[in-house]
Short mmCIF file of C-alpha atoms in Angstrom, two decimals:
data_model
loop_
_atom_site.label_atom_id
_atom_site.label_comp_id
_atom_site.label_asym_id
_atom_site.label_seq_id
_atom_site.Cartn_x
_atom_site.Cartn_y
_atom_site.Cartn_z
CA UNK A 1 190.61 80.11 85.44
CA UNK A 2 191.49 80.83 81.98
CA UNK A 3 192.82 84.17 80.58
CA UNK A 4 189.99 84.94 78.52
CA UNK A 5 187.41 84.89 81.65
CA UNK A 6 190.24 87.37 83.60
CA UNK A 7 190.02 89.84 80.61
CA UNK A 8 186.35 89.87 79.95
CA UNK A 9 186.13 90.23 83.98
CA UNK A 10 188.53 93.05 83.78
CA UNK A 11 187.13 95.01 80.55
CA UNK A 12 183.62 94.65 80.93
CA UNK A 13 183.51 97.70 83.50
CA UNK A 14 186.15 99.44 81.83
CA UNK A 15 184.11 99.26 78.48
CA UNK A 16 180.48 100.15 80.34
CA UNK A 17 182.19 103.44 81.12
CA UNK A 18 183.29 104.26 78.19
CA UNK A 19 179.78 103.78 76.99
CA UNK A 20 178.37 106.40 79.37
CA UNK A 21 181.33 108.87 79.24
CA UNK A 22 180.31 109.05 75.00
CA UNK A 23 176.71 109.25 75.76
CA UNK A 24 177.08 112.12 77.98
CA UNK A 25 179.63 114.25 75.67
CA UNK A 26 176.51 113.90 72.94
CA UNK A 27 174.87 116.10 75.05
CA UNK A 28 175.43 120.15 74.44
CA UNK A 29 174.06 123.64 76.11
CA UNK A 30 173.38 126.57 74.89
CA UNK A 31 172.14 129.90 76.49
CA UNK A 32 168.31 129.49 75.58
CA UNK A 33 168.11 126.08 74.25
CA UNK A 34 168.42 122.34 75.32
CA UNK A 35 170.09 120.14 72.40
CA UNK A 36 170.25 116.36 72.67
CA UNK A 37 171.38 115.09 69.47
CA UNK A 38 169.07 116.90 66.56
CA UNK A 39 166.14 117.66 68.70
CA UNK A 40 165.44 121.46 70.42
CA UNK A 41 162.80 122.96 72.78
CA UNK A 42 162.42 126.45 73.91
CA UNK A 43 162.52 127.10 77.23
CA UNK A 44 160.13 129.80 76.72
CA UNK A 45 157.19 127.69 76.33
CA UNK A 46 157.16 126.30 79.72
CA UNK A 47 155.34 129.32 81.13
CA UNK A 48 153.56 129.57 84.42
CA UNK A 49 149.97 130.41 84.35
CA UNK A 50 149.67 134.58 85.59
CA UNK A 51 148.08 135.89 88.57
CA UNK A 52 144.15 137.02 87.47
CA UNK A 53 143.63 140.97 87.92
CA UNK A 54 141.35 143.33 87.08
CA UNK A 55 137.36 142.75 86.70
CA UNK A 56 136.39 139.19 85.30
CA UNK A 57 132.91 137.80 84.75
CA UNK A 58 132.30 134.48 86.66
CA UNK A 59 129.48 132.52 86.49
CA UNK A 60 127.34 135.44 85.69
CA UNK A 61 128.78 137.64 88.46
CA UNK A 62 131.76 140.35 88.24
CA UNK A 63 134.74 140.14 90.68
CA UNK A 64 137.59 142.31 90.98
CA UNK A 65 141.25 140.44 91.08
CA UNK A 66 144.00 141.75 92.70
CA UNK A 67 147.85 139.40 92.33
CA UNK A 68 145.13 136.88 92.06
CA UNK A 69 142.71 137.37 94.99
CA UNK A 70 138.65 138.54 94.99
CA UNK A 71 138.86 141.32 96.73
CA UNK A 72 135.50 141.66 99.16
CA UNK A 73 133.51 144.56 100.99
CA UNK A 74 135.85 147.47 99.24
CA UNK A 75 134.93 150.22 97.35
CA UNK A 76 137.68 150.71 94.59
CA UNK A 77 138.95 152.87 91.20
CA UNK A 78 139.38 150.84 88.42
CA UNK A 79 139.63 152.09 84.56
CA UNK A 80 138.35 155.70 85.11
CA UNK A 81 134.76 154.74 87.31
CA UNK A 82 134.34 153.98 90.62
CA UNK A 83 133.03 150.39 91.60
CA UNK A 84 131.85 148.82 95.34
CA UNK A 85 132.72 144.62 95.91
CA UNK A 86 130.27 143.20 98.25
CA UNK A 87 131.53 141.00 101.37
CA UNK A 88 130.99 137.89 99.09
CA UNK A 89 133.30 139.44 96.32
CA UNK A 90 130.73 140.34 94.06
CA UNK A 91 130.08 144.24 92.50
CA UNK A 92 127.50 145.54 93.50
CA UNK A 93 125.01 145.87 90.23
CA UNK A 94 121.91 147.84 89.29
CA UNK A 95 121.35 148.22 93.05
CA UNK A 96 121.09 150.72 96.33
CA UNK A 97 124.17 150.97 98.20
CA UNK A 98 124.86 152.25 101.70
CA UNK A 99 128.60 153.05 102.24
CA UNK A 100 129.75 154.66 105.92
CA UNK A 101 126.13 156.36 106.32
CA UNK A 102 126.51 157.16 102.78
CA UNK A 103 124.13 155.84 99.87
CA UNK A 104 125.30 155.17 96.64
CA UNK A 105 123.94 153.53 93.20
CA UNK A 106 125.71 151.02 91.62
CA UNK A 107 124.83 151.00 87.68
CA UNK A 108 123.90 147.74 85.18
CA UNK A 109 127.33 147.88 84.38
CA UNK A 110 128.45 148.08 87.96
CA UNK A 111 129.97 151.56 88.20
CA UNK A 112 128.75 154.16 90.75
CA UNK A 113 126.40 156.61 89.11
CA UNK A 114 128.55 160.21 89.78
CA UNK A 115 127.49 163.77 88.97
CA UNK A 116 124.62 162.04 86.56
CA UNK A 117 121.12 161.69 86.65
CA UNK A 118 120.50 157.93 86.57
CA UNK A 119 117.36 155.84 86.81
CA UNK A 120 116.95 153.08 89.32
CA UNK A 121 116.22 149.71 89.36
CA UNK A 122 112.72 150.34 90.01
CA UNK A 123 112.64 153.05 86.91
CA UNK A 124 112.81 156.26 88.92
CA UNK A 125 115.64 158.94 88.54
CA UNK A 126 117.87 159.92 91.30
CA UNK A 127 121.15 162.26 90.61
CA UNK A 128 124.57 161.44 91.73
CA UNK A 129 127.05 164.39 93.27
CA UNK A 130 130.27 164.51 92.60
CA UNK A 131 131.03 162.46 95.18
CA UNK A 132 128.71 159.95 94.27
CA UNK A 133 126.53 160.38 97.16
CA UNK A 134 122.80 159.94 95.93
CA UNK A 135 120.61 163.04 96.85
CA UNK A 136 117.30 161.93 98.45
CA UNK A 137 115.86 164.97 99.35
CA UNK A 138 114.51 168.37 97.83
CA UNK A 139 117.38 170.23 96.56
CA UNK A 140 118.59 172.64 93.78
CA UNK A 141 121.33 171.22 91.91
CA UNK A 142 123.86 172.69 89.76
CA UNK A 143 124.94 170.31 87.19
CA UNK A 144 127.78 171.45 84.86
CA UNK A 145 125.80 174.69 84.25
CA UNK A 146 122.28 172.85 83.95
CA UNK A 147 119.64 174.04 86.84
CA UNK A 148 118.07 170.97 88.13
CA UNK A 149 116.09 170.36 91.26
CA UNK A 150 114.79 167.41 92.95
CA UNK A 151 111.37 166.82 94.56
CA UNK A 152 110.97 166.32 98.27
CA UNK A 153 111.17 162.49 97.37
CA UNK A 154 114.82 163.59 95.93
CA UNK A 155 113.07 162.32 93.07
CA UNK A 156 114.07 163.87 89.53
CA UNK A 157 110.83 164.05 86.91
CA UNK A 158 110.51 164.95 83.56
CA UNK A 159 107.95 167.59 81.39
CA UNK A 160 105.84 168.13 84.71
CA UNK A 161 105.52 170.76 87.58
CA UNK A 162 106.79 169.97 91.19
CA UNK A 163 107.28 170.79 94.56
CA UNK A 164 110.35 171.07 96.31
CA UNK A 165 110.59 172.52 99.62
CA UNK A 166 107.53 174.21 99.71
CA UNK A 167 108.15 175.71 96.10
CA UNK A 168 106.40 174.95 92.68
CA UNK A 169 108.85 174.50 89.79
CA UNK A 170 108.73 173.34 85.97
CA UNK A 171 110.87 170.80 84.61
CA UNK A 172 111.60 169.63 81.26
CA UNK A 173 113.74 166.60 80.98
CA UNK A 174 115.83 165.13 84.05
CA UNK A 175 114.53 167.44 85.97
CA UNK A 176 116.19 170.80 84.33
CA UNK A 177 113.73 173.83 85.52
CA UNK A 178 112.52 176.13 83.41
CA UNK A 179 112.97 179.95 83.75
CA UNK A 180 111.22 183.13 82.49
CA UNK A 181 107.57 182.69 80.10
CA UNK A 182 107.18 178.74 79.01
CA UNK A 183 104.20 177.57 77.38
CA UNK A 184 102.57 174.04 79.15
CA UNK A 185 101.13 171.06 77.25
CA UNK A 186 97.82 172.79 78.36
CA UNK A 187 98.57 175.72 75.99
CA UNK A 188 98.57 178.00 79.18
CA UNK A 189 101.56 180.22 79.45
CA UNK A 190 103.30 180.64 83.08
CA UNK A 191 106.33 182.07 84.47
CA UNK A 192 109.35 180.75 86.82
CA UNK A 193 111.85 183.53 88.32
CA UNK A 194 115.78 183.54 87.65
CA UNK A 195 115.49 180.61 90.20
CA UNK A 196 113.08 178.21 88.48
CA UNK A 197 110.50 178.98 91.11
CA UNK A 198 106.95 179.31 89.32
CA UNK A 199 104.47 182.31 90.10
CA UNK A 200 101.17 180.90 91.54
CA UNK A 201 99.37 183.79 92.98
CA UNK A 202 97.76 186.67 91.44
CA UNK A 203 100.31 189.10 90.28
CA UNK A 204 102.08 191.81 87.63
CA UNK A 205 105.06 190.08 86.63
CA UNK A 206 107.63 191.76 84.14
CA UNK A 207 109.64 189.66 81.72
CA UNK A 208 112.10 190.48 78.82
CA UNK A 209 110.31 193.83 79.64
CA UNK A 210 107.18 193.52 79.22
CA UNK A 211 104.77 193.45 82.03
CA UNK A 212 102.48 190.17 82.03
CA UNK A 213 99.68 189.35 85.10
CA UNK A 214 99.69 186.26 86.48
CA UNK A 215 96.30 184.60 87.94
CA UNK A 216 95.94 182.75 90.98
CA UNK A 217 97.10 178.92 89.93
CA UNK A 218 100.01 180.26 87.62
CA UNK A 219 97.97 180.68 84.57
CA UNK A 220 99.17 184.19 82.84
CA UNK A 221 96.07 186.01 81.24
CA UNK A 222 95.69 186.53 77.53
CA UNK A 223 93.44 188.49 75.90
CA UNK A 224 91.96 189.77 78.81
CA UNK A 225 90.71 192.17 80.95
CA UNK A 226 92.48 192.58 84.40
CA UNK A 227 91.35 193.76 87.52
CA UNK A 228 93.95 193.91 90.03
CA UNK A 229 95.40 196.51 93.16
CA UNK A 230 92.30 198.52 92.00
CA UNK A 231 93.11 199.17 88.17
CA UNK A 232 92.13 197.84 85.16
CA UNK A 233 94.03 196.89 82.04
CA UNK A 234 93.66 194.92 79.31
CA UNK A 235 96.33 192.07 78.37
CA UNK A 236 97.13 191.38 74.40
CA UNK A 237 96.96 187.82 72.76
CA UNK A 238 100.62 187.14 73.90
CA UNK A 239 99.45 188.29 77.87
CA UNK A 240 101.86 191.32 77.66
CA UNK A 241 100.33 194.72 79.13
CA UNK A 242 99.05 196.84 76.50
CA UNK A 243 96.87 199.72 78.21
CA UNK A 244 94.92 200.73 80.89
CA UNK A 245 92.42 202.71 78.94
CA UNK A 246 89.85 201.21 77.06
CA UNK A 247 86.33 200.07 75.80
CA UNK A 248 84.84 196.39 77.03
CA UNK A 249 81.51 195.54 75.60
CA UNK A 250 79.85 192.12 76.82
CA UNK A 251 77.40 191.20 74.42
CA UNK A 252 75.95 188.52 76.37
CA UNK A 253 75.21 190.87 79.05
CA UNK A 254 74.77 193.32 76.73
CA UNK A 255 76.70 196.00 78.84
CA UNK A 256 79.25 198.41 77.77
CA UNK A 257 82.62 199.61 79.91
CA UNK A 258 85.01 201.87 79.49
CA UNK A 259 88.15 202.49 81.27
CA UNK A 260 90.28 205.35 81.57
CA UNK A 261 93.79 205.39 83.08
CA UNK A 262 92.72 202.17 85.34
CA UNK A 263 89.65 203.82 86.15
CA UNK A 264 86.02 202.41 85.20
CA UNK A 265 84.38 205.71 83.86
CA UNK A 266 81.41 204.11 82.47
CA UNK A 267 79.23 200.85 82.33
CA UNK A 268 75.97 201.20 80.22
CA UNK A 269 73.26 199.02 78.67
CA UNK A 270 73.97 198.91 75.08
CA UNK A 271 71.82 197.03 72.51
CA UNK A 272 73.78 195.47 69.52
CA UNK A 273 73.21 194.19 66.12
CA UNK A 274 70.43 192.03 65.88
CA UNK A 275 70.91 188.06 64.97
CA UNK A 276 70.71 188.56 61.36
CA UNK A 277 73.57 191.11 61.63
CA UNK A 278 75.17 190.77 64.50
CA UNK A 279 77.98 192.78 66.12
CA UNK A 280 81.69 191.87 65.34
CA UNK A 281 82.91 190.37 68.10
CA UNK A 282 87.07 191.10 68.45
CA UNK A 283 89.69 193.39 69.23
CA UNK A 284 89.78 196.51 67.83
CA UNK A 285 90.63 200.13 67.69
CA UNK A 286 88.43 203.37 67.15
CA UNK A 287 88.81 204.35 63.72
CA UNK A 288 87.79 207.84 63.74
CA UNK A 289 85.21 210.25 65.71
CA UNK A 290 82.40 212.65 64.18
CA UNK A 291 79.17 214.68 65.34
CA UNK A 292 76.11 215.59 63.88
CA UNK A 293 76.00 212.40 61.20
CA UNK A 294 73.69 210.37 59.05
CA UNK A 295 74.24 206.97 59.02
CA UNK A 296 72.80 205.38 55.95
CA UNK A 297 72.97 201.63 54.30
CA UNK A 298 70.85 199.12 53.51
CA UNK A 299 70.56 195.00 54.14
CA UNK A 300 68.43 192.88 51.84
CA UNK A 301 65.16 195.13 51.35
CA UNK A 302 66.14 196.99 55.01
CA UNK A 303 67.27 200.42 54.62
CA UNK A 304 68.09 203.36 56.83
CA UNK A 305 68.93 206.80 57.10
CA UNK A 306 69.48 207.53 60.70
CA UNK A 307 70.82 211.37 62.39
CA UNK A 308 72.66 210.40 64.89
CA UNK A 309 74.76 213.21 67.15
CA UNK A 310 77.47 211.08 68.36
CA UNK A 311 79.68 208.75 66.37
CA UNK A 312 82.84 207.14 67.13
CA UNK A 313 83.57 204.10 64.83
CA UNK A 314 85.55 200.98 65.20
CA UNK A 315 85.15 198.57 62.55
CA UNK A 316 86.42 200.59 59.49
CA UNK A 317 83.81 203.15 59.39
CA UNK A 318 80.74 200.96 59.13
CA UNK A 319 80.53 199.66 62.56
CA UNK A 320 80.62 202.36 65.78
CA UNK A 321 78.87 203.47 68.99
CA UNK A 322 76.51 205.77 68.53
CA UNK A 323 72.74 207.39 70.14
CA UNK A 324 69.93 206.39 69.24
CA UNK A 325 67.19 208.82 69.63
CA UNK A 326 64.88 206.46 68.36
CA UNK A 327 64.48 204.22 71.06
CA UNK A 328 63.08 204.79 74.30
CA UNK A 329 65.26 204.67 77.55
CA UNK A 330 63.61 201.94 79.02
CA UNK A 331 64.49 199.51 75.95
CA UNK A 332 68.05 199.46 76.94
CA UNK A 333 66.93 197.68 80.19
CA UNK A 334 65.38 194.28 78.27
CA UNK A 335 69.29 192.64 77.70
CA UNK A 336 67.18 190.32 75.44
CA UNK A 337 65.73 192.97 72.93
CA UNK A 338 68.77 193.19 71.00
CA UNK A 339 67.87 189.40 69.59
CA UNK A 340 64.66 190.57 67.92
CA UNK A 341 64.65 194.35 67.56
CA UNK A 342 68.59 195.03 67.57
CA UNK A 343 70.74 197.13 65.28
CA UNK A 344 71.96 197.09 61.91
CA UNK A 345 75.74 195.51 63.60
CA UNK A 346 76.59 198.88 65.52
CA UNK A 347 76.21 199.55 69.36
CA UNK A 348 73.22 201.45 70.49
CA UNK A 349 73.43 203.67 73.44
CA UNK A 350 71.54 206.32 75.75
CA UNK A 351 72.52 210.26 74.83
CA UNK A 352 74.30 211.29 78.29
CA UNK A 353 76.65 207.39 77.84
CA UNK A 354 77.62 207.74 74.50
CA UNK A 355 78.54 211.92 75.37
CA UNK A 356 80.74 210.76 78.02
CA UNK A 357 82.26 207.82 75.95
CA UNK A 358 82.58 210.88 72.88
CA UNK A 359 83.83 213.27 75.41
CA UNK A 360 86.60 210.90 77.19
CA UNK A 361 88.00 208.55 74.38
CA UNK A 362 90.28 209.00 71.54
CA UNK A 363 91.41 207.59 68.04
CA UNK A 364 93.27 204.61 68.39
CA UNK A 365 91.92 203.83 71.90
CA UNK A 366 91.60 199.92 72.35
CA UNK A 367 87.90 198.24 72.00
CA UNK A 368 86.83 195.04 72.59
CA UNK A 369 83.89 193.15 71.90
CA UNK A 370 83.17 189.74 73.29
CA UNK A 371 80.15 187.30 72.71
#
């Protein structure tokens, strides 16, 4: 064998090593990069993907992630509100929960409806404790410092009256009662106590102090005469007591009353102004008192000059009771006769009533004439 074939034998590993020893000294580190020749990577974009948490929306449905897990049948804080995952993993949503004997409401945007009103799936409005415990039964609620109460249903209602445990309330809107004098849509005024709890039955009821009377059904009276516990009184336009002594005359009955401390002291057959000038109908107060008079006027070609010994006037001083020695006693018994053969617009009575009235009443006393 030549020499030439021994070297290249010889040299040929010696030379492949050399090869790999320069290849691998082109190769440097540094502390956050890889650098093989005039290329670089970072090592920070080779990043692991993270664990999910939180609440994530899936395929229409919400789950709650903990380190990376749906977490099932668990009722959980999360972000201020309170939330309940079913036993497939799902929140509970716009739905009726029962939670250890407990039920619960789980809102559109799955948090449990606490210390709120809140209106169900079905449209109906429930309230929440503080707890979030749903109340289904009748109960007075304190909410924050707003009165509400609940039906019997647990139900809360709006602008309506209610029951709740046996009692009759008003509420407004989510079920906040009312207190003291409200006016209804009716136009009817009624009354609820400190406690929201409406009067229903006939009674005297004082508020803001006045005195007011209540009818049977809630309705209080206005403008109206009031017979109750054995007194009478009359009730002003706003149904606030105003006295207890006073003059009622029914001109459709054609009958006059007057009432003294409570007391009925008189009722009389009157007769009234005649069609063509009737009687003003209204409230009103006596203007002034004479005796021993002549009342004289005149309507169209009608005139009069009437003596009359009693006079107590209550429209101005045009319009009053007074006798009527004209007519007979038995006239005052036809209630019709005042259509065709009535007065001038004042009230016509018998001597001895109109005395009494005279004798017993004083300026200022309260009259009122209704049709």
């Amino acid at each position: 064998m030549s020499n030439t074939r021994r070297l290249s034998r010889i040299f040929a590993p010696l030379m492949l090593a050399m090869l790999m020893v320069l290849a691998f000294a082109a190769v440097t580190y540094a502390d956050d990069e890889i650098t093989i020749g005039e290329e670089s990577v970072d090592e920070s974009s080779f990043v692991t993907e993270e664990a999910k948490n939180g609440i994530l929306l899936e395929d229409g449905n919400y789950y709650y992630y903990l380190d990376g897990e749906i977490q099932k049948a668990i009722k959980f804080e999360y972000d201020g509100k309170t939330y309940f995952a079913k036993a497939d993993g799902t929140l509970a949503r716009n739905e009726k929960l029962k939670i250890d004997g407990e039920y619960y409401f789980a809102e559109e945007d799955c948090s449990l409806a606490i210390n709120k009103v809140f209106t169900n799936e079905k449209g109906t409005k429930y309230y929440a404790d503080e707890q979030g415990v749903v109340v289904y039964e009748a109960a007075l609620i304190d909410d924050n410092g707003v009165n509400r109460v609940t039906n019997d249903y647990g139900q809360i209602k709006d602008k309506q009256f209610i029951v709740s445990n046996g009692k009759t309330y008003y509420v407004d809107n989510d079920g906040h009662y009312l207190e003291g004098i409200f006016t209804y849509s009716n136009g009817h005024k009624y009354y609820a106590d400190p406690e929201g709890v409406v009067a229903i039955v006939a009674q005297w009821i004082t508020s803001n102090g006045k005195n007011y009377f209540v009818q049977n059904g809630g309705i209080i009276a206005t403008s109206a005469r009031i017979y109750f516990g054995g007194q009478y009184s009359w009730v002003d336009s706003t149904g606030a007591f105003e006295t207890n002594t006073f003059v009622y005359v029914n001109l459709a009955e054609q009958i006059l009353y007057f009432y003294k401390s409570g007391i009925r002291e008189l009722c009389t057959r009157i007769i009234s102004g005649k069609l063509s000038t009737p009687t003003p109908t209204g409230v009103f107060k006596v203007t002034g008192k004479a005796r021993n008079i002549n009342l004289t006027g005149s309507s169209g070609s009608d005139r009069w000059n009437n003596h009359v010994d009693y006079w107590i006037a209550f429209v101005g001083s045009s319009i009053g009771f007074h006798d009527a020695s004209w007519r007979s006693s038995s006239e005052f018994n036809n209630s019709s006769r005042y259509k065709y053969n009535g007065s001038h617009g004042c009230v016509n009575m018998r001597y001895a009533d109109v005395k009494k009235l005279y004798d017993n009443i004083t300026v200022g006393t309260r009259v009122v004439v209704a049709k």
